[in-house]
Amino acid sequence: MLFVTVPWPTHFHAMVPLAWAFRAAGHEVRVASGPALGPAIAEAGLPAVILGSDFAFVPLFRAEAETLYEVDWSAISQEEVAERTMRMLDIFARISDVMLDDLVAFATSWRPDLIVYEPTMVAAPIAATVLGVPKIRHLWGPDITYSADALQGKVIGGMLARYGLTDLKTLGDLTVDPGPLGMQVSVSYDRQPMRYVPYNGPGEMPRWLTEPPRTRRVLVTWGTSMVYLGGAKVFLLPHAVAAVAELGVEVIAAITHDQRELLGELPEGVRVAEQVPLHMLLPGCDAVVQHGGSGTTLTATACGVPQLIVGQSPDQVILASQVAQAGSGLMLIPRGAGPRELKGEIRDMTRRLLEEESFAATADTLRRDLESQPTPGQVVSILETLAKG
């Protein structure tokens, strides 16, 4: 079973439980990506296959992403949405292009029975088509890329021509969806539900997490890539922490090593959890205030925790709207407001999450919905049938 992803950890993390399940069932598994993802694959205990060169895609993302965080996504025109979507698709297509020839060469030699890929890795369905093996698309959250599928052909034509193809079914033969149906966007493909098993990377559990909370507990996190892509100006965590601390609750600030220098002076009593996986921190929390990353959103959903999402980019706004529509949380779009203006809104909306019982009740319903979905091990049995074809 060959898993393929762009070299972006959060896209890979969602696929790890299914890869583990295949190995536990006795299958051979390889994870193919660019050089930058090699360490994360090894940390997950999976065999890596490195494809292509060390393509400097981060500057491309940053150049595009920095402007994304300055847009009022509630007022943008459909024309600008399409234009920006095309630019992002082109970046992902360039990443795939760098990896494609190595991927086809390895797959031709190793002969996988299935190729499993995440939605932004368009080289994978090309390789699967060349080999004639089933294409399994694996989501990392609500399918925010589904509406862009019709535009894919405009950026992958050169890759298709290289292998004598004129068309490509980028949605694959089956889509594995680890999220609850109540948070999914409307789609028209075959969907294989799978229970979301949180994997947020490795880490050590702090001893204080074994102690009962002193009072109601709220986690604040701004993900792993916000600063990486948008710079320090989009890192609203210190302001969100200060806002939540005014409620008199226990506040946990979950950060990465490189975010430590951006914290500044925090209110007294705030716990800082550095490089601790969210699936260790979220159980026992009464709410989470976050940026709208798919891993954070689904991990909070799996733990039954109400969420406040401050959406600063289009994918985050879509995730926030799905959570709000499901009733398990609230969304806040900055609309050009600075940190000082947002502080009061974050405080008041977090208070609502803690005081209005409907949010916790709905979050618990979504948690139970996830737990009722087939486990990764059960999904392996379904995909084995496709592999035997």
mmCIF file of N, CA and C in Angstrom, residues 180-268:
data_model
loop_
_atom_site.group_PDB
_atom_site.id
_atom_site.type_symbol
_atom_site.label_atom_id
_atom_site.label_comp_id
_atom_site.label_asym_id
_atom_site.label_seq_id
_atom_site.Cartn_x
_atom_site.Cartn_y
_atom_site.Cartn_z
ATOM 1 N N PRO A 180 -16.900 13.671 10.728
ATOM 2 C CA PRO A 180 -18.320 13.339 10.892
ATOM 3 C C PRO A 180 -19.139 13.898 9.735
ATOM 4 N N LEU A 181 -20.148 13.199 9.336
ATOM 5 C CA LEU A 181 -21.001 13.632 8.232
ATOM 6 C C LEU A 181 -21.605 15.004 8.517
ATOM 7 N N GLY A 182 -21.888 15.287 9.794
ATOM 8 C CA GLY A 182 -22.504 16.558 10.161
ATOM 9 C C GLY A 182 -21.630 17.774 9.921
ATOM 10 N N MET A 183 -20.326 17.574 9.618
ATOM 11 C CA MET A 183 -19.430 18.692 9.333
ATOM 12 C C MET A 183 -18.955 18.695 7.886
ATOM 13 N N GLN A 184 -19.437 17.761 7.061
ATOM 14 C CA GLN A 184 -18.936 17.654 5.695
ATOM 15 C C GLN A 184 -19.683 18.608 4.769
ATOM 16 N N VAL A 185 -18.969 19.095 3.741
ATOM 17 C CA VAL A 185 -19.610 19.887 2.698
ATOM 18 C C VAL A 185 -20.372 18.941 1.781
ATOM 19 N N SER A 186 -21.259 19.497 0.966
ATOM 20 C CA SER A 186 -22.046 18.675 0.052
ATOM 21 C C SER A 186 -21.156 18.174 -1.080
ATOM 22 N N VAL A 187 -21.140 16.838 -1.290
ATOM 23 C CA VAL A 187 -20.308 16.227 -2.330
ATOM 24 C C VAL A 187 -21.141 15.217 -3.102
ATOM 25 N N SER A 188 -20.597 14.759 -4.253
ATOM 26 C CA SER A 188 -21.360 13.834 -5.092
ATOM 27 C C SER A 188 -20.576 12.565 -5.412
ATOM 28 N N TYR A 189 -19.582 12.219 -4.559
ATOM 29 C CA TYR A 189 -18.776 11.032 -4.829
ATOM 30 C C TYR A 189 -19.043 9.959 -3.778
ATOM 31 N N ASP A 190 -18.470 8.775 -4.031
ATOM 32 C CA ASP A 190 -18.569 7.690 -3.064
ATOM 33 C C ASP A 190 -17.692 8.021 -1.860
ATOM 34 N N ARG A 191 -18.281 8.013 -0.690
ATOM 35 C CA ARG A 191 -17.586 8.384 0.541
ATOM 36 C C ARG A 191 -17.507 7.182 1.460
ATOM 37 N N GLN A 192 -16.293 6.854 1.897
ATOM 38 C CA GLN A 192 -16.108 5.796 2.874
ATOM 39 C C GLN A 192 -15.835 6.441 4.229
ATOM 40 N N PRO A 193 -16.816 6.444 5.123
ATOM 41 C CA PRO A 193 -16.563 7.042 6.447
ATOM 42 C C PRO A 193 -15.504 6.245 7.205
ATOM 43 N N MET A 194 -14.731 6.953 8.019
ATOM 44 C CA MET A 194 -13.742 6.301 8.876
ATOM 45 C C MET A 194 -13.622 7.111 10.160
ATOM 46 N N ARG A 195 -13.535 6.417 11.273
ATOM 47 C CA ARG A 195 -13.369 7.118 12.545
ATOM 48 C C ARG A 195 -12.060 7.910 12.551
ATOM 49 N N TYR A 196 -12.129 9.145 12.974
ATOM 50 C CA TYR A 196 -10.921 9.957 13.081
ATOM 51 C C TYR A 196 -10.159 9.554 14.334
ATOM 52 N N VAL A 197 -8.951 9.066 14.141
ATOM 53 C CA VAL A 197 -8.066 8.731 15.250
ATOM 54 C C VAL A 197 -6.991 9.813 15.292
ATOM 55 N N PRO A 198 -6.990 10.673 16.297
ATOM 56 C CA PRO A 198 -6.064 11.809 16.284
ATOM 57 C C PRO A 198 -4.603 11.383 16.321
ATOM 58 N N TYR A 199 -3.836 11.929 15.401
ATOM 59 C CA TYR A 199 -2.378 11.825 15.446
ATOM 60 C C TYR A 199 -1.835 13.219 15.148
ATOM 61 N N ASN A 200 -1.236 13.849 16.131
ATOM 62 C CA ASN A 200 -0.711 15.208 15.998
ATOM 63 C C ASN A 200 0.794 15.242 16.157
ATOM 64 N N GLY A 201 1.436 14.137 15.813
ATOM 65 C CA GLY A 201 2.878 14.057 15.969
ATOM 66 C C GLY A 201 3.256 13.495 17.327
ATOM 67 N N PRO A 202 4.560 13.239 17.529
ATOM 68 C CA PRO A 202 5.025 12.660 18.795
ATOM 69 C C PRO A 202 5.176 13.723 19.872
ATOM 70 N N GLY A 203 5.254 13.301 21.108
ATOM 71 C CA GLY A 203 5.464 14.231 22.217
ATOM 72 C C GLY A 203 5.359 13.525 23.542
ATOM 73 N N GLU A 204 5.763 14.222 24.583
ATOM 74 C CA GLU A 204 5.744 13.673 25.935
ATOM 75 C C GLU A 204 4.595 14.284 26.726
ATOM 76 N N MET A 205 3.868 13.456 27.439
ATOM 77 C CA MET A 205 2.721 13.924 28.212
ATOM 78 C C MET A 205 3.191 14.561 29.522
ATOM 79 N N PRO A 206 2.858 15.836 29.754
ATOM 80 C CA PRO A 206 3.229 16.469 31.020
ATOM 81 C C PRO A 206 2.519 15.807 32.205
ATOM 82 N N ARG A 207 3.205 15.726 33.329
ATOM 83 C CA ARG A 207 2.615 15.083 34.507
ATOM 84 C C ARG A 207 1.370 15.819 34.992
ATOM 85 N N TRP A 208 1.338 17.149 34.818
ATOM 86 C CA TRP A 208 0.197 17.902 35.343
ATOM 87 C C TRP A 208 -1.119 17.537 34.641
ATOM 88 N N LEU A 209 -1.024 16.896 33.449
ATOM 89 C CA LEU A 209 -2.247 16.489 32.769
ATOM 90 C C LEU A 209 -2.948 15.327 33.473
ATOM 91 N N THR A 210 -2.243 14.661 34.372
ATOM 92 C CA THR A 210 -2.868 13.575 35.126
ATOM 93 C C THR A 210 -3.639 14.108 36.332
ATOM 94 N N GLU A 211 -3.488 15.393 36.625
ATOM 95 C CA GLU A 211 -4.179 16.006 37.760
ATOM 96 C C GLU A 211 -5.512 16.589 37.303
ATOM 97 N N PRO A 212 -6.538 16.565 38.153
ATOM 98 C CA PRO A 212 -7.827 17.156 37.783
ATOM 99 C C PRO A 212 -7.682 18.665 37.579
ATOM 100 N N PRO A 213 -8.392 19.248 36.604
ATOM 101 C CA PRO A 213 -8.347 20.706 36.424
ATOM 102 C C PRO A 213 -8.788 21.434 37.691
ATOM 103 N N ARG A 214 -8.147 22.556 37.976
ATOM 104 C CA ARG A 214 -8.514 23.351 39.153
ATOM 105 C C ARG A 214 -9.862 24.034 38.957
ATOM 106 N N THR A 215 -10.178 24.356 37.716
ATOM 107 C CA THR A 215 -11.434 25.005 37.357
ATOM 108 C C THR A 215 -11.713 24.640 35.908
ATOM 109 N N ARG A 216 -12.619 25.317 35.264
ATOM 110 C CA ARG A 216 -12.874 25.020 33.852
ATOM 111 C C ARG A 216 -11.610 25.314 33.051
ATOM 112 N N ARG A 217 -11.345 24.472 32.063
ATOM 113 C CA ARG A 217 -10.073 24.530 31.330
ATOM 114 C C ARG A 217 -10.330 24.846 29.849
ATOM 115 N N VAL A 218 -9.587 25.823 29.320
ATOM 116 C CA VAL A 218 -9.698 26.221 27.911
ATOM 117 C C VAL A 218 -8.315 26.133 27.274
ATOM 118 N N LEU A 219 -8.246 25.455 26.147
ATOM 119 C CA LEU A 219 -7.007 25.349 25.385
ATOM 120 C C LEU A 219 -7.000 26.412 24.292
ATOM 121 N N VAL A 220 -5.866 27.073 24.110
ATOM 122 C CA VAL A 220 -5.693 28.035 23.021
ATOM 123 C C VAL A 220 -4.504 27.576 22.183
ATOM 124 N N THR A 221 -4.713 27.438 20.878
ATOM 125 C CA THR A 221 -3.632 27.029 19.988
ATOM 126 C C THR A 221 -3.782 27.736 18.650
ATOM 127 N N TRP A 222 -2.638 27.996 18.011
ATOM 128 C CA TRP A 222 -2.661 28.620 16.678
ATOM 129 C C TRP A 222 -1.920 27.751 15.661
ATOM 130 N N GLY A 223 -1.942 26.437 15.889
ATOM 131 C CA GLY A 223 -1.425 25.492 14.922
ATOM 132 C C GLY A 223 0.088 25.488 14.804
ATOM 133 N N THR A 224 0.554 24.811 13.772
ATOM 134 C CA THR A 224 1.994 24.650 13.568
ATOM 135 C C THR A 224 2.517 25.434 12.375
ATOM 136 N N SER A 225 1.634 25.909 11.493
ATOM 137 C CA SER A 225 2.117 26.516 10.250
ATOM 138 C C SER A 225 1.688 27.956 10.037
ATOM 139 N N MET A 226 0.880 28.522 10.927
ATOM 140 C CA MET A 226 0.405 29.894 10.722
ATOM 141 C C MET A 226 1.565 30.877 10.622
ATOM 142 N N VAL A 227 2.471 30.835 11.586
ATOM 143 C CA VAL A 227 3.617 31.746 11.580
ATOM 144 C C VAL A 227 4.520 31.434 10.398
ATOM 145 N N TYR A 228 4.644 30.151 10.110
ATOM 146 C CA TYR A 228 5.478 29.682 9.004
ATOM 147 C C TYR A 228 5.058 30.336 7.688
ATOM 148 N N LEU A 229 3.730 30.472 7.491
ATOM 149 C CA LEU A 229 3.219 30.976 6.228
ATOM 150 C C LEU A 229 2.886 32.459 6.263
ATOM 151 N N GLY A 230 2.312 32.919 7.357
ATOM 152 C CA GLY A 230 1.813 34.287 7.385
ATOM 153 C C GLY A 230 2.638 35.268 8.175
ATOM 154 N N GLY A 231 3.656 34.788 8.881
ATOM 155 C CA GLY A 231 4.470 35.693 9.675
ATOM 156 C C GLY A 231 3.863 35.946 11.049
ATOM 157 N N ALA A 232 4.595 36.686 11.872
ATOM 158 C CA ALA A 232 4.192 36.916 13.264
ATOM 159 C C ALA A 232 2.879 37.667 13.373
ATOM 160 N N LYS A 233 2.533 38.471 12.361
ATOM 161 C CA LYS A 233 1.326 39.299 12.455
ATOM 162 C C LYS A 233 0.042 38.479 12.529
ATOM 163 N N VAL A 234 0.064 37.219 12.045
ATOM 164 C CA VAL A 234 -1.147 36.395 12.080
ATOM 165 C C VAL A 234 -1.200 35.516 13.327
ATOM 166 N N PHE A 235 -0.177 35.590 14.158
ATOM 167 C CA PHE A 235 -0.120 34.750 15.371
ATOM 168 C C PHE A 235 -0.881 35.457 16.492
ATOM 169 N N LEU A 236 -2.172 35.176 16.581
ATOM 170 C CA LEU A 236 -3.043 35.859 17.533
ATOM 171 C C LEU A 236 -3.118 35.148 18.880
ATOM 172 N N LEU A 237 -2.378 34.083 19.061
ATOM 173 C CA LEU A 237 -2.474 33.299 20.293
ATOM 174 C C LEU A 237 -2.276 34.135 21.563
ATOM 175 N N PRO A 238 -1.244 34.989 21.679
ATOM 176 C CA PRO A 238 -1.085 35.746 22.932
ATOM 177 C C PRO A 238 -2.297 36.611 23.257
ATOM 178 N N HIS A 239 -2.908 37.190 22.227
ATOM 179 C CA HIS A 239 -4.089 38.034 22.451
ATOM 180 C C HIS A 239 -5.293 37.187 22.838
ATOM 181 N N ALA A 240 -5.417 36.001 22.205
ATOM 182 C CA ALA A 240 -6.516 35.106 22.563
ATOM 183 C C ALA A 240 -6.352 34.581 23.986
ATOM 184 N N VAL A 241 -5.116 34.261 24.374
ATOM 185 C CA VAL A 241 -4.855 33.811 25.743
ATOM 186 C C VAL A 241 -5.248 34.881 26.746
ATOM 187 N N ALA A 242 -4.864 36.118 26.471
ATOM 188 C CA ALA A 242 -5.200 37.221 27.383
ATOM 189 C C ALA A 242 -6.706 37.398 27.484
ATOM 190 N N ALA A 243 -7.411 37.240 26.364
ATOM 191 C CA ALA A 243 -8.867 37.391 26.369
ATOM 192 C C ALA A 243 -9.532 36.308 27.206
ATOM 193 N N VAL A 244 -9.116 35.054 27.005
ATOM 194 C CA VAL A 244 -9.726 33.933 27.724
ATOM 195 C C VAL A 244 -9.391 33.998 29.213
ATOM 196 N N ALA A 245 -8.193 34.456 29.547
ATOM 197 C CA ALA A 245 -7.787 34.542 30.954
ATOM 198 C C ALA A 245 -8.686 35.473 31.754
ATOM 199 N N GLU A 246 -9.320 36.433 31.096
ATOM 200 C CA GLU A 246 -10.228 37.352 31.798
ATOM 201 C C GLU A 246 -11.467 36.648 32.320
ATOM 202 N N LEU A 247 -11.722 35.424 31.856
ATOM 203 C CA LEU A 247 -12.900 34.680 32.301
ATOM 204 C C LEU A 247 -12.660 33.926 33.602
ATOM 205 N N GLY A 248 -11.433 33.956 34.106
ATOM 206 C CA GLY A 248 -11.139 33.281 35.364
ATOM 207 C C GLY A 248 -11.050 31.774 35.235
ATOM 208 N N VAL A 249 -10.722 31.276 34.044
ATOM 209 C CA VAL A 249 -10.605 29.839 33.812
ATOM 210 C C VAL A 249 -9.129 29.461 33.737
ATOM 211 N N GLU A 250 -8.852 28.161 33.779
ATOM 212 C CA GLU A 250 -7.495 27.687 33.551
ATOM 213 C C GLU A 250 -7.214 27.720 32.051
ATOM 214 N N VAL A 251 -6.138 28.357 31.661
ATOM 215 C CA VAL A 251 -5.807 28.511 30.249
ATOM 216 C C VAL A 251 -4.529 27.739 29.936
ATOM 217 N N ILE A 252 -4.592 26.940 28.869
ATOM 218 C CA ILE A 252 -3.410 26.235 28.370
ATOM 219 C C ILE A 252 -3.066 26.827 27.006
ATOM 220 N N ALA A 253 -1.848 27.295 26.840
ATOM 221 C CA ALA A 253 -1.361 27.791 25.557
ATOM 222 C C ALA A 253 -0.510 26.707 24.921
ATOM 223 N N ALA A 254 -1.012 26.097 23.842
ATOM 224 C CA ALA A 254 -0.282 25.029 23.160
ATOM 225 C C ALA A 254 0.523 25.639 22.021
ATOM 226 N N ILE A 255 1.842 25.479 22.073
ATOM 227 C CA ILE A 255 2.720 26.116 21.089
ATOM 228 C C ILE A 255 3.751 25.119 20.566
ATOM 229 N N THR A 256 4.406 25.503 19.478
ATOM 230 C CA THR A 256 5.564 24.770 18.979
ATOM 231 C C THR A 256 6.829 25.461 19.498
ATOM 232 N N HIS A 257 7.962 24.790 19.315
ATOM 233 C CA HIS A 257 9.217 25.371 19.798
ATOM 234 C C HIS A 257 9.464 26.753 19.205
ATOM 235 N N ASP A 258 9.201 26.908 17.903
ATOM 236 C CA ASP A 258 9.539 28.172 17.254
ATOM 237 C C ASP A 258 8.539 29.289 17.557
ATOM 238 N N GLN A 259 7.444 28.984 18.264
ATOM 239 C CA GLN A 259 6.492 30.027 18.649
ATOM 240 C C GLN A 259 6.803 30.620 20.025
ATOM 241 N N ARG A 260 7.708 29.994 20.765
ATOM 242 C CA ARG A 260 8.011 30.434 22.135
ATOM 243 C C ARG A 260 8.403 31.912 22.185
ATOM 244 N N GLU A 261 9.243 32.338 21.240
ATOM 245 C CA GLU A 261 9.752 33.720 21.270
ATOM 246 C C GLU A 261 8.681 34.748 20.938
ATOM 247 N N LEU A 262 7.525 34.293 20.439
ATOM 248 C CA LEU A 262 6.449 35.211 20.072
ATOM 249 C C LEU A 262 5.420 35.387 21.179
ATOM 250 N N LEU A 263 5.568 34.668 22.285
ATOM 251 C CA LEU A 263 4.533 34.686 23.322
ATOM 252 C C LEU A 263 4.436 36.019 24.043
ATOM 253 N N GLY A 264 5.583 36.642 24.311
ATOM 254 C CA GLY A 264 5.557 37.851 25.123
ATOM 255 C C GLY A 264 5.178 37.520 26.552
ATOM 256 N N GLU A 265 4.662 38.496 27.263
ATOM 257 C CA GLU A 265 4.265 38.304 28.657
ATOM 258 C C GLU A 265 2.819 37.837 28.726
ATOM 259 N N LEU A 266 2.615 36.658 29.279
ATOM 260 C CA LEU A 266 1.271 36.094 29.385
ATOM 261 C C LEU A 266 0.691 36.352 30.771
ATOM 262 N N PRO A 267 -0.639 36.321 30.902
ATOM 263 C CA PRO A 267 -1.258 36.490 32.224
ATOM 264 C C PRO A 267 -0.773 35.430 33.207
ATOM 265 N N GLU A 268 -0.767 35.779 34.471
ATOM 266 C CA GLU A 268 -0.312 34.860 35.510
ATOM 267 C C GLU A 268 -1.190 33.610 35.538
#
